[in-house]
Each structure stands twice: as structure tokens, then as C-alpha cells.
mmCIF file of C-alpha atoms in Angstrom:
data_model
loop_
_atom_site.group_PDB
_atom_site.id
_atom_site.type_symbol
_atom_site.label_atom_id
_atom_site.label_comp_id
_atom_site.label_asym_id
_atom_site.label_seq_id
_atom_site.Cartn_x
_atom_site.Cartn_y
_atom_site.Cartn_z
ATOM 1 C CA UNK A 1 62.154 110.948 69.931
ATOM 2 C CA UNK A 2 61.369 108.881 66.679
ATOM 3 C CA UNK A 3 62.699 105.109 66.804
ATOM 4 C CA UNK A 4 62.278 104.489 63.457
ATOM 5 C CA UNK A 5 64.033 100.955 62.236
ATOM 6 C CA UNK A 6 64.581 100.842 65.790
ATOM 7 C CA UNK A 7 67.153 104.362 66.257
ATOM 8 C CA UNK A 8 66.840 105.851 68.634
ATOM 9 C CA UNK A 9 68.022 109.535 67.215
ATOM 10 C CA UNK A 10 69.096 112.439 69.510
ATOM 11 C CA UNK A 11 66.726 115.315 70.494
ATOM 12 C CA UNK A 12 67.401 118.530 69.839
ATOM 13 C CA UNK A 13 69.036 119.280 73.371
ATOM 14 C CA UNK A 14 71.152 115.864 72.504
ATOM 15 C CA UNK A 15 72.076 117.190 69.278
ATOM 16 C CA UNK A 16 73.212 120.674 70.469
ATOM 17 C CA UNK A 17 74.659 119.330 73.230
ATOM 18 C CA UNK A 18 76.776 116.341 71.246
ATOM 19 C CA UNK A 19 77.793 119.259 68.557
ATOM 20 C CA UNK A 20 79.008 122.234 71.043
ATOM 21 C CA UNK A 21 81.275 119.153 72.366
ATOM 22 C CA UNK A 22 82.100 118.227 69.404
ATOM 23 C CA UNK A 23 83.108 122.120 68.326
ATOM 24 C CA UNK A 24 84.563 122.812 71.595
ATOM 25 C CA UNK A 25 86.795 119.423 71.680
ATOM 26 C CA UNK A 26 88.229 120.800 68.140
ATOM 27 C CA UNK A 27 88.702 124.365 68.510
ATOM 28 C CA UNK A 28 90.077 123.311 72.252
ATOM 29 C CA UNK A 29 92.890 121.019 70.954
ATOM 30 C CA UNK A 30 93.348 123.289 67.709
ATOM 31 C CA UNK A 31 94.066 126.077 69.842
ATOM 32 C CA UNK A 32 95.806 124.025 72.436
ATOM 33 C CA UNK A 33 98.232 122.921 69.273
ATOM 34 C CA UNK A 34 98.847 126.410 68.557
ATOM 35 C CA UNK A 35 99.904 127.743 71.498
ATOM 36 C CA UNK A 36 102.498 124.668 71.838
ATOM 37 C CA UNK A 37 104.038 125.451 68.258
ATOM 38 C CA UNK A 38 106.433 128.173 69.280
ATOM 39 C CA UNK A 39 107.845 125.329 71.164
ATOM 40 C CA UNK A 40 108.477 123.092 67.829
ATOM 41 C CA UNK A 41 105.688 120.537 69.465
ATOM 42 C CA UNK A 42 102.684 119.026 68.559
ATOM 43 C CA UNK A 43 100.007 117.868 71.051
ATOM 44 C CA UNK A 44 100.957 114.439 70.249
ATOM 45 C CA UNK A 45 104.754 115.607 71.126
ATOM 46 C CA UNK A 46 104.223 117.200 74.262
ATOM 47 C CA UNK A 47 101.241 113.990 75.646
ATOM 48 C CA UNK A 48 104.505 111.493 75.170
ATOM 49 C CA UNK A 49 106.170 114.476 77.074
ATOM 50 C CA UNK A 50 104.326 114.346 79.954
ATOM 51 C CA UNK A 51 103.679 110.463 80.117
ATOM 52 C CA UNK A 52 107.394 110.134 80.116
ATOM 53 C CA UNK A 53 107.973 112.817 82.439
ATOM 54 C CA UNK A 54 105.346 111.363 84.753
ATOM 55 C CA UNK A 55 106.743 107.774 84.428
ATOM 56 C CA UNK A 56 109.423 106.306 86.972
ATOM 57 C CA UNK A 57 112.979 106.764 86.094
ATOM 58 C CA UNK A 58 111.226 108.948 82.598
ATOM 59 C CA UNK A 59 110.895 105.766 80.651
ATOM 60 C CA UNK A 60 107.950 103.393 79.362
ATOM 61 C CA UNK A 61 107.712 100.550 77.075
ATOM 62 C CA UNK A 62 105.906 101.419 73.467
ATOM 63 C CA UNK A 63 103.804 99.745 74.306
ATOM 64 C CA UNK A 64 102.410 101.442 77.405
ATOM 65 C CA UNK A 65 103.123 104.505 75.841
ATOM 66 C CA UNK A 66 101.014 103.544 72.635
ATOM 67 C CA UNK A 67 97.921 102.450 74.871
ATOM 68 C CA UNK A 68 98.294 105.773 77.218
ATOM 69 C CA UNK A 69 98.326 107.871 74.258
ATOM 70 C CA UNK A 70 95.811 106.333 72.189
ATOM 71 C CA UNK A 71 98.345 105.809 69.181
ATOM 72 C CA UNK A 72 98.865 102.466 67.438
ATOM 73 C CA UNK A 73 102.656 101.270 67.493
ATOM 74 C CA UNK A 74 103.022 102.297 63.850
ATOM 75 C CA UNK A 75 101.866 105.759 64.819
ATOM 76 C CA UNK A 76 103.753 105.802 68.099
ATOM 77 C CA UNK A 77 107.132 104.188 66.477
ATOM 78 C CA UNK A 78 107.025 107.378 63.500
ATOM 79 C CA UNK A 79 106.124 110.176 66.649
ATOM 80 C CA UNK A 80 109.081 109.241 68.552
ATOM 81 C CA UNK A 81 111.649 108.877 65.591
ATOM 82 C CA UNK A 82 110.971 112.196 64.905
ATOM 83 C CA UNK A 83 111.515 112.789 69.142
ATOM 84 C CA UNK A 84 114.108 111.634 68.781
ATOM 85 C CA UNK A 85 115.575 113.652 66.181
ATOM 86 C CA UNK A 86 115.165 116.453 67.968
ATOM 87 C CA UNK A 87 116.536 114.850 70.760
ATOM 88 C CA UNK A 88 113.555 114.491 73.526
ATOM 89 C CA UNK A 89 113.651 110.815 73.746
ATOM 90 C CA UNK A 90 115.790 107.900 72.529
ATOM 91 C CA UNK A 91 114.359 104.354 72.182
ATOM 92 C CA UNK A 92 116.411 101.782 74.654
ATOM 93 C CA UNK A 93 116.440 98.139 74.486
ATOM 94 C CA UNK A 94 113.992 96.297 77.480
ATOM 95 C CA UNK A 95 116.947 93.694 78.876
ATOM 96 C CA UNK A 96 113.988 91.333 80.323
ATOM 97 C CA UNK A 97 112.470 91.143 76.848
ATOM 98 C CA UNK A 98 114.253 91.121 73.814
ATOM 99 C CA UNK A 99 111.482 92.460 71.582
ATOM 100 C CA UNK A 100 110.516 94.997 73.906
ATOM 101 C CA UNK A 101 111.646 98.778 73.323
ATOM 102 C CA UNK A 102 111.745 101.638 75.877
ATOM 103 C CA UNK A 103 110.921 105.137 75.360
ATOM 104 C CA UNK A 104 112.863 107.011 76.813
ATOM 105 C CA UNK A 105 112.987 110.984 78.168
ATOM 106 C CA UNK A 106 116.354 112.742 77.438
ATOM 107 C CA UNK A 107 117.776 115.528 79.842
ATOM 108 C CA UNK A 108 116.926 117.814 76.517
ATOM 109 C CA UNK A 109 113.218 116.462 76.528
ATOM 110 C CA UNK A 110 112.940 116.997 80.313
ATOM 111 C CA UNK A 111 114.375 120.574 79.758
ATOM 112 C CA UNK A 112 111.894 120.834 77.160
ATOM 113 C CA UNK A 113 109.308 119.423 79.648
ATOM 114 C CA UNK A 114 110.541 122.694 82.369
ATOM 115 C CA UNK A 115 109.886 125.105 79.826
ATOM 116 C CA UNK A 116 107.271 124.527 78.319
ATOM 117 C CA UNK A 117 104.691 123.109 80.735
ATOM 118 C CA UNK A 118 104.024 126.677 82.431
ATOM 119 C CA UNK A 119 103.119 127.505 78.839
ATOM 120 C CA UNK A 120 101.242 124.878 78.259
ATOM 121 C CA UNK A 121 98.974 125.084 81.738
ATOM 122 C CA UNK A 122 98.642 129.033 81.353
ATOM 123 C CA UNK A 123 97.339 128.053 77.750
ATOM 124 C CA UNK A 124 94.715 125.656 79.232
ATOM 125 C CA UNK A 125 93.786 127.729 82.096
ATOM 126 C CA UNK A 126 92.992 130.886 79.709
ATOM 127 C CA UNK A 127 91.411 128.681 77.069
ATOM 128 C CA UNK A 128 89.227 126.541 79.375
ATOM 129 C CA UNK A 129 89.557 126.271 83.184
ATOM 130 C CA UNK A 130 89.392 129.947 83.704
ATOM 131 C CA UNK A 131 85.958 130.252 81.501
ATOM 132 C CA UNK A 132 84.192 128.043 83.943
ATOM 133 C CA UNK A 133 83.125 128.834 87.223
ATOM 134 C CA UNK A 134 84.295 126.328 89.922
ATOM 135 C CA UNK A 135 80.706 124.703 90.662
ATOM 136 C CA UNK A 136 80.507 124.730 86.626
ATOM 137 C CA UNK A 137 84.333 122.432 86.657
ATOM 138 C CA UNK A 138 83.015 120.664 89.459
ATOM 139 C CA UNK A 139 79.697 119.513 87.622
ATOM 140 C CA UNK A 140 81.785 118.978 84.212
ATOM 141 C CA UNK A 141 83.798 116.925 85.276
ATOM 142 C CA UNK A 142 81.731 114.715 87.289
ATOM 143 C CA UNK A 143 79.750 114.198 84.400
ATOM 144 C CA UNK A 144 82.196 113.089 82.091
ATOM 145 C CA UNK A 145 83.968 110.676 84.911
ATOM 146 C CA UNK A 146 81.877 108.384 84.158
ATOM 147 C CA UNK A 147 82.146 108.961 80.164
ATOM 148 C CA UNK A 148 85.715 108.672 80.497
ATOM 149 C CA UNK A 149 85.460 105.587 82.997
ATOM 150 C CA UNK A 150 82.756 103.325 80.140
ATOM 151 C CA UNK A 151 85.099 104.338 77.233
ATOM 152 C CA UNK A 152 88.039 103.127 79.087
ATOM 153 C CA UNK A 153 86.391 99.392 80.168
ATOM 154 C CA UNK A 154 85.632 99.391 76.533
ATOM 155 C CA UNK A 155 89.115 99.567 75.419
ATOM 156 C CA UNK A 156 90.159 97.551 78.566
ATOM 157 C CA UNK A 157 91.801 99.975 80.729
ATOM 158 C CA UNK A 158 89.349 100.179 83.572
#
């Protein structure tokens, strides 16, 4: 491994490795995209789906919702005016804090939610979980716990 200028570059198991996750990440969520389209959703669509759905009484603030989803509040406030057009969420008013706006799950975006999760997890399963043997899951995801664990102190979510 050259350190030139002080680099320390990636061998050429680190390099394969970094670009199959790379390729896989991107033809994962491409495919996972596809699959949800029938439905009139986007990925982005159905994660606020499912953080909603997840969330007591089917509500968050923005944002919450902005941080769990990895959108800024621009982003976030354009995704769920178009929601909201097609009637999966409305945006209510937080009573404890005037500037604050809720997100809010609709009995259309929960029916949404009913149909199209099975969908969705089938889609998953036959596109990832079911191509990996159990120990193979098992290892996978214990190594990227602690991936997922650094890059969320970093952006202050431990």
C-alpha cells in the first residue's frame, strides 16, 4: 500500500470490495425503485411511508422526519407536497410550537402502506435477502453495524 503525500490508497481487495458495494448499493436501490413504481412511489415516497407508519399516532415533526430520512427540509418540504397531493400525508400544525409542522399519515397513505409493503418486502427478499445464505446475512450485517453505528455518531444520531 503506497502512502504517497501521506494517502493511504486502497488495495486491490479494498478497491474491489469498495466498488461491488458501490455497484450493488445502486443497482439494489435502482431495482428496489422499480419494483415500487407500479405503486406511483419513489423510494423516497415509500421511506416517509414507513417512518410515518412506524411513528406513534402516524405523525412526526419535519424535522425528525428530515433527519430519519437523510433529506434536508427543503428536500423533505417538496417530497411531501407532492404526498400530499396524492393524498398520503397532510402537513398539521405542532400546537406546542408554533413554527413546528407535523407530517402526517392519511388513512389513504396507510392504505397505501397495506398494499404495498408485501410488495415491497417480496421485492427485497428476491433481490437481496434470499441471495445470501443465513451465516452469509449474519456476517453482513455484523460487519456493517458498526459502519452504520460511526456514520451515525458522525452525523449525531448515535
Amino acid at each position: 500500500m503506497d502512502t504517497e503525500n501521506g494517502t493511504r490508497w486502497l488495495s486491490d481487495e479494498e478497491q474491489r470490495a469498495w466498488r461491488a458495494h458501490l455497484e450493488v448499493s445502486r443497482l439494489l436501490m435502482h431495482q428496489l425503485e422499480r419494483d415500487l413504481q407500479p405503486f406511483g412511489l419513489t423510494n423516497n415516497d415509500y421511506e416517509i411511508l414507513v417512518n410515518l407508519s412506524e411513528s406513534e399516532d402516524h405523525r412526526m415533526r419535519m424535522s425528525d422526519l428530515a433527519t430519519a430520512t437523510l433529506q434536508s427540509k427543503s428536500r423533505l418540504s417538496h417530497q411531501i407536497t407532492r404526498m400530499e397531493t396524492a393524498g398520503l400525508v397532510r402537513r398539521e400544525n405542532c400546537e406546542s410550537d408554533r413554527r413546528g409542522l407535523f407530517a402526517v399519515l392519511t388513512d389513504q397513505g396507510w392504505e397505501t402502506m397495506r398494499e404495498v409493503a408485501p410488495h415491497h418486502v417480496a421485492s427485497v427478499r428476491e433481490h437481496f435477502i434470499d441471495l445470501l445464505p443465513p451465516e452469509d446475512l449474519k456476517a453482513f450485517h455484523a460487519a456493517l453495524a458498526p459502519i452504520a453505528k460511526r456514520l451515525r455518531t458522525t452525523r449525531g444520531r448515535a
